[in-house]
Coordinates of C-alpha atoms and ligand atoms in Angstrom, one line a residue:
X419 CA -1.4 -25.5 -4.6
X420 CA -2.7 -27.4 -1.6
X421 CA -3.9 -25.2 1.2
X422 CA -3.3 -26.5 4.7
X423 CA -5.8 -25.7 7.4
X424 CA -4.5 -25.7 11.0
X425 CA -7.1 -25.4 13.7
X426 CA -6.0 -23.4 16.8
X427 CA -8.2 -22.5 19.8
X428 CA -8.8 -18.8 19.8
X429 CA -7.9 -18.7 23.5
X430 CA -4.4 -20.1 23.2
X431 CA -1.7 -18.8 25.5
X432 CA 0.5 -16.9 23.1
X433 CA 3.6 -17.6 25.3
X434 CA 3.2 -21.4 24.8
X435 CA 4.3 -23.5 21.8
X436 CA 1.7 -25.3 19.8
X437 CA 2.6 -27.9 17.1
X438 CA 0.1 -26.5 14.5
X439 CA 1.4 -23.0 15.0
X440 CA 5.0 -24.2 14.7
X441 CA 4.1 -25.8 11.3
X442 CA 2.5 -22.6 10.1
X443 CA 5.5 -20.6 11.3
X444 CA 7.9 -23.0 9.4
X445 CA 5.9 -22.3 6.2
X446 CA 6.4 -18.6 6.8
X447 CA 10.1 -19.1 7.4
X448 CA 10.3 -20.9 4.0
X449 CA 8.7 -17.7 2.5
X450 CA 5.3 -19.2 1.9
X451 CA 2.2 -17.2 2.7
X452 CA -0.3 -18.1 5.5
X453 CA -3.6 -16.6 6.6
X454 CA -4.2 -16.0 10.3
X455 CA -6.8 -14.4 12.6
X456 CA -6.3 -11.0 14.2
X457 CA -8.6 -9.0 16.3
X458 CA -9.7 -7.0 13.3
X459 CA -9.9 -9.3 10.3
X460 CA -8.0 -12.3 8.9
X461 CA -4.6 -11.3 7.6
X462 CA -2.6 -12.9 4.8
X463 CA 1.0 -13.1 6.3
X464 CA 4.4 -13.3 4.6
X465 CA 7.9 -12.6 5.8
X466 CA 8.2 -8.9 5.6
X467 CA 12.0 -9.2 5.0
X468 CA 11.6 -11.3 1.9
X469 CA 10.7 -9.8 -1.5
X470 CA 9.8 -13.3 -2.7
X471 CA 7.3 -13.8 0.2
X472 CA 5.8 -10.4 -0.2
X473 CA 5.4 -10.9 -4.0
X474 CA 3.3 -14.1 -3.2
X475 CA 0.9 -12.0 -1.0
X476 CA 0.3 -9.5 -3.9
X477 CA -0.3 -12.3 -6.4
X478 CA -2.5 -14.4 -4.2
X479 CA -4.8 -11.4 -3.5
X480 CA -4.5 -9.8 -7.0
X481 CA -3.5 -6.6 -5.1
X482 CA -2.2 -3.6 -7.0
X483 CA 1.5 -3.2 -6.5
X484 CA 1.3 0.5 -5.4
X485 CA -0.8 -0.4 -2.3
X486 CA 1.7 -0.9 0.6
X487 CA 1.3 -3.5 3.3
X488 CA 1.1 -3.3 7.1
X489 CA 3.9 -5.1 8.9
X490 CA 2.8 -7.0 12.0
X491 CA 5.1 -7.5 15.0
X492 CA 4.9 -9.2 18.4
X493 CA 7.3 -6.9 20.3
X494 CA 8.8 -3.4 20.4
X495 CA 12.4 -4.6 19.5
X496 CA 11.1 -5.8 16.2
X497 CA 9.8 -2.3 15.5
X498 CA 13.1 -0.6 16.3
X499 CA 14.8 -2.8 13.7
X500 CA 12.4 -1.7 11.0
X501 CA 12.4 2.1 11.3
X502 CA 14.9 5.0 11.4
X503 CA 13.5 6.3 14.7
X504 CA 10.3 6.3 16.8
X505 CA 8.7 9.8 17.1
X506 CA 7.4 10.8 20.5
X507 CA 3.8 10.8 19.5
X508 CA 4.2 7.3 18.0
X509 CA 5.7 6.1 21.2
X510 CA 2.7 7.3 23.2
X511 CA 0.3 5.7 20.8
X512 CA 2.1 2.4 21.0
X513 CA 2.1 2.4 24.8
X514 CA -1.6 3.3 24.8
X515 CA -3.1 1.1 22.1
X516 CA -0.7 -1.8 21.4
X517 CA -1.4 -4.6 21.1
X518 CA -4.6 -3.4 19.3
X519 CA -6.3 -2.2 16.1
X520 CA -4.0 0.8 15.5
X521 CA -1.5 0.9 12.6
X522 CA 1.2 3.5 12.9
X523 CA 3.1 4.9 9.8
X524 CA 6.7 5.5 10.8
X525 CA 9.7 7.0 9.1
X526 CA 12.2 5.0 7.2
X527 CA 11.3 1.5 6.1
X528 CA 14.7 0.1 6.9
X529 CA 15.3 -3.5 6.1
X530 CA 11.7 -4.5 5.1
X531 CA 11.5 -5.8 1.5
X532 CA 11.0 -2.9 -0.9
X533 CA 7.7 -4.3 -2.2
X534 CA 6.2 -4.0 1.3
X535 CA 6.2 -0.2 1.3
X536 CA 5.5 0.2 -2.5
X537 CA 8.5 2.6 -2.7
X538 CA 7.4 4.9 0.1
X539 CA 10.0 6.1 2.6
X540 CA 7.7 5.2 5.5
X541 CA 6.5 1.8 6.9
X542 CA 3.2 1.0 8.5
X543 CA 3.4 -1.2 11.6
X544 CA 1.0 -2.8 14.0
X545 CA 1.0 -5.2 17.0
X546 CA -2.2 -7.3 16.8
X547 CA -4.2 -8.1 19.9
X548 CA -5.0 -11.7 19.2
X549 CA -3.4 -14.6 21.0
X550 CA -3.2 -16.8 17.8
X551 CA -1.6 -13.9 15.7
X552 CA 0.9 -13.2 18.6
X553 CA 1.7 -17.0 19.0
X554 CA 2.4 -17.2 15.2
X555 CA 4.5 -14.1 15.1
X556 CA 6.6 -15.3 18.0
X557 CA 7.0 -18.8 16.6
X558 CA 8.1 -17.4 13.2
X559 CA 10.3 -14.8 14.9
X560 CA 9.8 -12.6 11.8
X561 CA 7.9 -9.4 11.1
X562 CA 5.0 -10.4 8.9
X563 CA 3.5 -8.2 6.2
X564 CA -0.2 -8.9 6.2
X565 CA -3.0 -7.3 4.3
X566 CA -6.5 -8.6 4.7
X567 CA -6.8 -12.2 3.5
X568 CA -9.4 -11.6 0.8
X569 CA -9.2 -11.3 -3.0
X570 CA -8.5 -7.6 -3.8
X571 CA -11.8 -5.6 -3.9
X572 CA -13.9 -8.1 -1.9
X573 CA -15.1 -7.6 1.7
X574 CA -12.4 -8.5 4.2
X575 CA -12.6 -11.9 5.8
X576 CA -13.9 -12.2 9.4
X577 CA -14.0 -16.1 9.5
X578 CA -11.6 -18.8 8.1
X579 CA -14.5 -19.8 5.8
X580 CA -14.4 -16.4 4.1
X581 CA -10.6 -16.9 3.6
X582 CA -11.1 -20.4 2.1
X583 CA -13.8 -19.1 -0.2
X584 CA -11.4 -16.5 -1.7
X585 CA -7.9 -18.0 -1.4
X586 CA -8.1 -21.8 -1.2
X587 CA -5.5 -23.2 -3.7
X588 CA -3.7 -19.9 -3.9
X589 CA -1.9 -19.9 -0.5
X590 CA 0.1 -22.4 1.6
X591 CA -2.2 -22.5 4.5
X592 CA -4.8 -21.0 6.9
X593 CA -4.6 -20.9 10.7
X594 CA -8.3 -21.2 11.7
X595 CA -8.8 -19.5 15.0
X596 CA -12.5 -18.8 14.8
X597 CA -14.1 -15.5 14.0
X598 CA -12.3 -12.2 14.4
X599 CA -13.1 -9.5 16.9
X600 CA -13.7 -5.9 15.7
X601 CA -14.6 -7.0 12.2
X602 CA -13.2 -3.9 10.6
X603 CA -9.6 -3.1 9.7
X604 CA -7.2 -1.2 12.0
X605 CA -7.1 2.6 12.2
X606 CA -4.1 3.8 10.2
X607 CA -2.4 6.9 11.6
X608 CA 0.6 8.7 10.1
X609 CA 3.2 9.7 12.7
X610 CA 6.0 10.4 10.2
X611 CA 5.3 14.1 9.9
X612 CA 4.5 17.0 12.2
X613 CA 0.9 16.1 13.0
X614 CA -0.7 12.8 13.8
X615 CA -3.1 12.2 10.9
X616 CA -5.7 9.5 10.4
X617 CA -5.3 8.0 7.0
X618 CA -8.0 5.3 7.4
X619 CA -10.7 5.2 10.1
X620 CA -10.9 1.9 12.0
X621 CA -11.4 0.2 15.4
X622 CA -9.6 3.0 17.4
X623 CA -11.6 6.3 17.1
X624 CA -10.3 9.9 16.7
X625 CA -11.6 10.7 20.1
X626 CA -9.6 7.8 21.7
X627 CA -6.4 9.0 19.9
X628 CA -6.9 12.6 21.0
X629 CA -7.0 11.6 24.6
X630 CA -3.4 10.4 24.2
X631 CA -1.7 12.8 21.8
X632 CA -4.0 15.9 21.6
X633 CA -5.2 17.2 18.3
X634 CA -5.5 14.6 15.5
X635 CA -6.1 15.5 11.9
X636 CA -8.1 13.5 9.4
X637 CA -6.6 13.1 6.0
X638 CA -8.7 15.5 3.9
X639 CA -8.6 13.0 1.0
X640 CA -11.0 10.8 3.0
X641 CA -13.9 13.2 2.4
X642 CA -12.7 14.9 -0.8
X643 CA -12.4 12.7 -3.9
X644 CA -10.4 15.4 -5.6
X645 CA -7.4 15.0 -3.2
X646 CA -4.7 12.4 -3.4
X647 CA -4.8 10.2 -0.3
X648 CA -1.6 9.7 1.7
X649 CA -2.6 6.1 2.1
X650 CA -2.5 4.6 -1.4
X651 CA -4.9 1.8 -0.6
X652 CA -7.7 4.2 0.3
X653 CA -8.3 5.1 -3.4
X654 CA -9.3 1.7 -4.5
X655 CA -12.8 0.3 -4.8
X656 CA -13.1 -2.0 -1.8
X657 CA -15.3 -4.2 0.3
X658 CA -17.9 -4.5 -2.6
X659 CA -20.3 -7.4 -3.0
X660 CA -21.1 -8.3 -6.7
X661 CA -24.6 -6.6 -6.7
X662 CA -24.4 -2.8 -6.7
X663 CA -25.0 -1.2 -3.3
X664 CA -26.9 2.1 -2.7
X665 CA -27.0 3.9 0.6
X666 CA -30.3 5.5 1.6
X667 CA -30.1 8.6 3.6
X668 CA -33.7 8.6 5.0
X669 CA -36.4 6.7 6.8
X670 CA -37.1 3.0 6.5
X671 CA -40.4 3.8 4.7
X672 CA -38.5 5.8 2.1
X673 CA -36.0 3.0 1.6
X674 CA -39.0 0.6 1.2
X675 CA -40.5 2.9 -1.5
X676 CA -37.2 2.5 -3.5
X677 CA -37.3 -1.2 -3.1
X678 CA -41.0 -1.5 -4.2
X679 CA -40.2 0.5 -7.3
X680 CA -37.3 -1.7 -8.4
X681 CA -39.2 -4.9 -7.6
X682 CA -42.1 -3.7 -9.7
X683 CA -39.6 -3.5 -12.5
X684 CA -38.7 -7.2 -12.0
X685 CA -35.4 -6.7 -10.0
X686 CA -34.5 -8.9 -7.1
X687 CA -33.6 -6.6 -4.2
X688 CA -31.6 -7.0 -1.0
X689 CA -31.9 -4.7 2.1
X690 CA -29.1 -4.2 4.6
X691 CA -31.1 -3.5 7.7
X692 CA -30.6 -3.5 11.5
X693 CA -32.2 -5.6 14.2
X694 CA -34.5 -2.7 14.9
X695 CA -35.8 -2.3 11.4
X696 CA -35.5 -5.8 9.8
X697 CA -39.2 -6.7 10.4
X698 CA -40.5 -3.6 8.6
X699 CA -39.0 -4.4 5.2
X700 CA -40.5 -6.4 2.3
X701 CA -37.8 -7.4 -0.1
X702 CA -36.3 -10.5 -1.7
X703 CA -33.5 -10.7 1.0
X704 CA -33.4 -8.7 4.2
X705 CA -30.2 -9.1 6.3
X706 CA -29.8 -7.3 9.7
X707 CA -26.3 -5.9 10.3
X708 CA -26.1 -5.6 14.1
X709 CA -28.1 -3.3 16.3
X710 CA -28.2 0.5 16.2
X711 CA -28.0 0.5 20.0
X712 CA -24.4 -0.8 19.6
X713 CA -22.4 0.3 16.6
X714 CA -19.6 -2.2 17.4
X715 CA -22.1 -4.9 16.6
X716 CA -22.6 -3.3 13.2
X717 CA -18.9 -3.2 12.6
X718 CA -18.6 -6.9 13.6
X719 CA -21.3 -8.0 11.2
X720 CA -20.7 -5.8 8.2
X721 CA -18.3 -7.9 6.1
X722 CA -20.1 -11.1 6.7
X723 CA -23.4 -9.5 5.7
X724 CA -21.9 -8.1 2.5
X725 CA -20.6 -11.6 1.7
X726 CA -24.1 -13.1 2.5
X727 CA -25.5 -10.9 -0.2
X728 CA -23.0 -12.4 -2.6
X729 CA -24.5 -15.8 -1.8
X730 CA -28.0 -14.6 -2.6
X731 CA -28.7 -13.7 -6.2
X732 CA -30.0 -10.2 -5.7
X733 CA -29.6 -7.6 -8.5
X734 CA -29.2 -4.6 -6.2
X735 CA -28.7 -3.9 -2.5
X736 CA -30.2 -0.9 -0.6
X737 CA -28.6 -0.1 2.7
X738 CA -29.5 1.9 5.7
X739 CA -26.9 4.5 6.9
X740 CA -25.2 5.1 10.3
X741 CA -23.8 8.0 12.3
X742 CA -20.3 9.1 11.6
X743 CA -19.6 9.3 15.4
X744 CA -17.1 7.0 17.1
X745 CA -16.7 3.6 15.4
X746 CA -19.5 4.8 13.0
X747 CA -16.8 6.7 11.1
X748 CA -15.2 3.4 10.2
X749 CA -18.5 1.7 9.4
X750 CA -19.6 4.5 7.1
X751 CA -16.1 4.6 5.4
X752 CA -16.4 0.9 4.5
X753 CA -20.1 1.1 3.5
X754 CA -19.5 4.2 1.3
X755 CA -16.7 2.3 -0.5
X756 CA -18.9 -0.8 -0.9
X757 CA -21.5 1.5 -2.5
X758 CA -18.9 3.4 -4.6
X759 CA -20.3 6.5 -2.9
X760 CA -23.8 6.1 -4.3
X761 CA -26.2 7.8 -1.9
X762 CA -29.9 8.5 -2.4
X763 CA -31.3 11.3 -0.1
X764 CA -35.0 11.3 0.9
Ligands
AMP1832 P1 -4.9 -3.5 4.2 O1 -3.7 -4.2 4.3 O2 -5.8 -4.0 3.0 O3 -5.7 -3.4 5.5 O4 -4.5 -2.0 3.8 C1 -3.5 -1.4 4.4 C2 -3.7 0.1 4.4 O5 -2.5 0.7 5.0 C3 -3.8 0.6 3.0 O6 -4.8 1.6 2.9 C4 -2.4 1.1 2.7 O7 -2.4 2.1 1.7 C5 -2.0 1.7 4.1 N1 -0.5 1.8 4.2 C6 0.4 0.8 4.3 N2 1.6 1.3 4.4 C7 1.5 2.6 4.3 C8 2.5 3.7 4.3 N3 3.8 3.5 4.5 N4 2.0 5.0 4.2 C9 0.7 5.2 4.1 N5 -0.3 4.2 4.1 C10 0.1 3.0 4.2
MG1833 MG1 -7.8 -5.1 2.7

């Protein structure tokens, strides 16, 4: 399949009509799938009302069929058509955080294609805060199911180049709107039950949510492997570069001692460092992932750094760890998955 690339300035006015965006929207209306930038990562969009379009998303990504998709909308009326009702807490969260990196699980997946929700009686919805995504949603005039635009299991794409690397030839097109903002996926909260529950940490923190709706629970399955997560996708290996990743809970000098040992055994070793520590390491590849002084910069860089390790030919990767506070919760959630939970303590 030929994959079209449409270049769109990341600062477009989402109220205006752009010929490239219209072409991409027409592809979506024909039930083809198209990747587009959002403020979190690139999404792979398809008409959420069409089983045929949604099936193409799953097959392009190689995504397991039991992992439901997030539906993206440009306006509240679109939400109302897709759910049985909007609970009060959900309404408050939409007013506070939309458009933005917050996905809300709502009761009753009315009218979306059945493969969007993987058979659940809820549907996950978000309004992205990116002018190109909003312009495309408006031009298509459809709710778009859109998981991250990567091959299943690989780090999510934060640039069009990442999408082309994974999906060129497998999808109808890519709207290239430069690099994305947050760099990590949205926070997923469940508002379909009695409590507001975080199913996946992301760009909006627990503290920010609590300011709006009071107590917020974290799905216990996020920290306990024995429990079945409410968000099916959370159980899969994710975000992983080819070389195995190990997290090091200790000082840079301890991390260095692990690297020295493996290099003495003939292995090529990569280190995921920070701007603060990068100069202290001796390894085959050292890549800084933002600065500790600003965790958002770490979130921003993470997937690109994991992909850069794939382009080097290291055998193993050792990574520093970060605080679980604030956006650190999302960073550590993704890093732990990239490492399949391997941690060495000093
Ligand atoms: P991705 O599209 O790769 O960012 O992943 C979407 C995340 O949202 C996955 O963890 C899904 O399991 C989760 N999700 C989507 N729909 C639902 C739903 N109805 N209930 C719970 N989790 C959902
Ligand atoms: Mg994903």
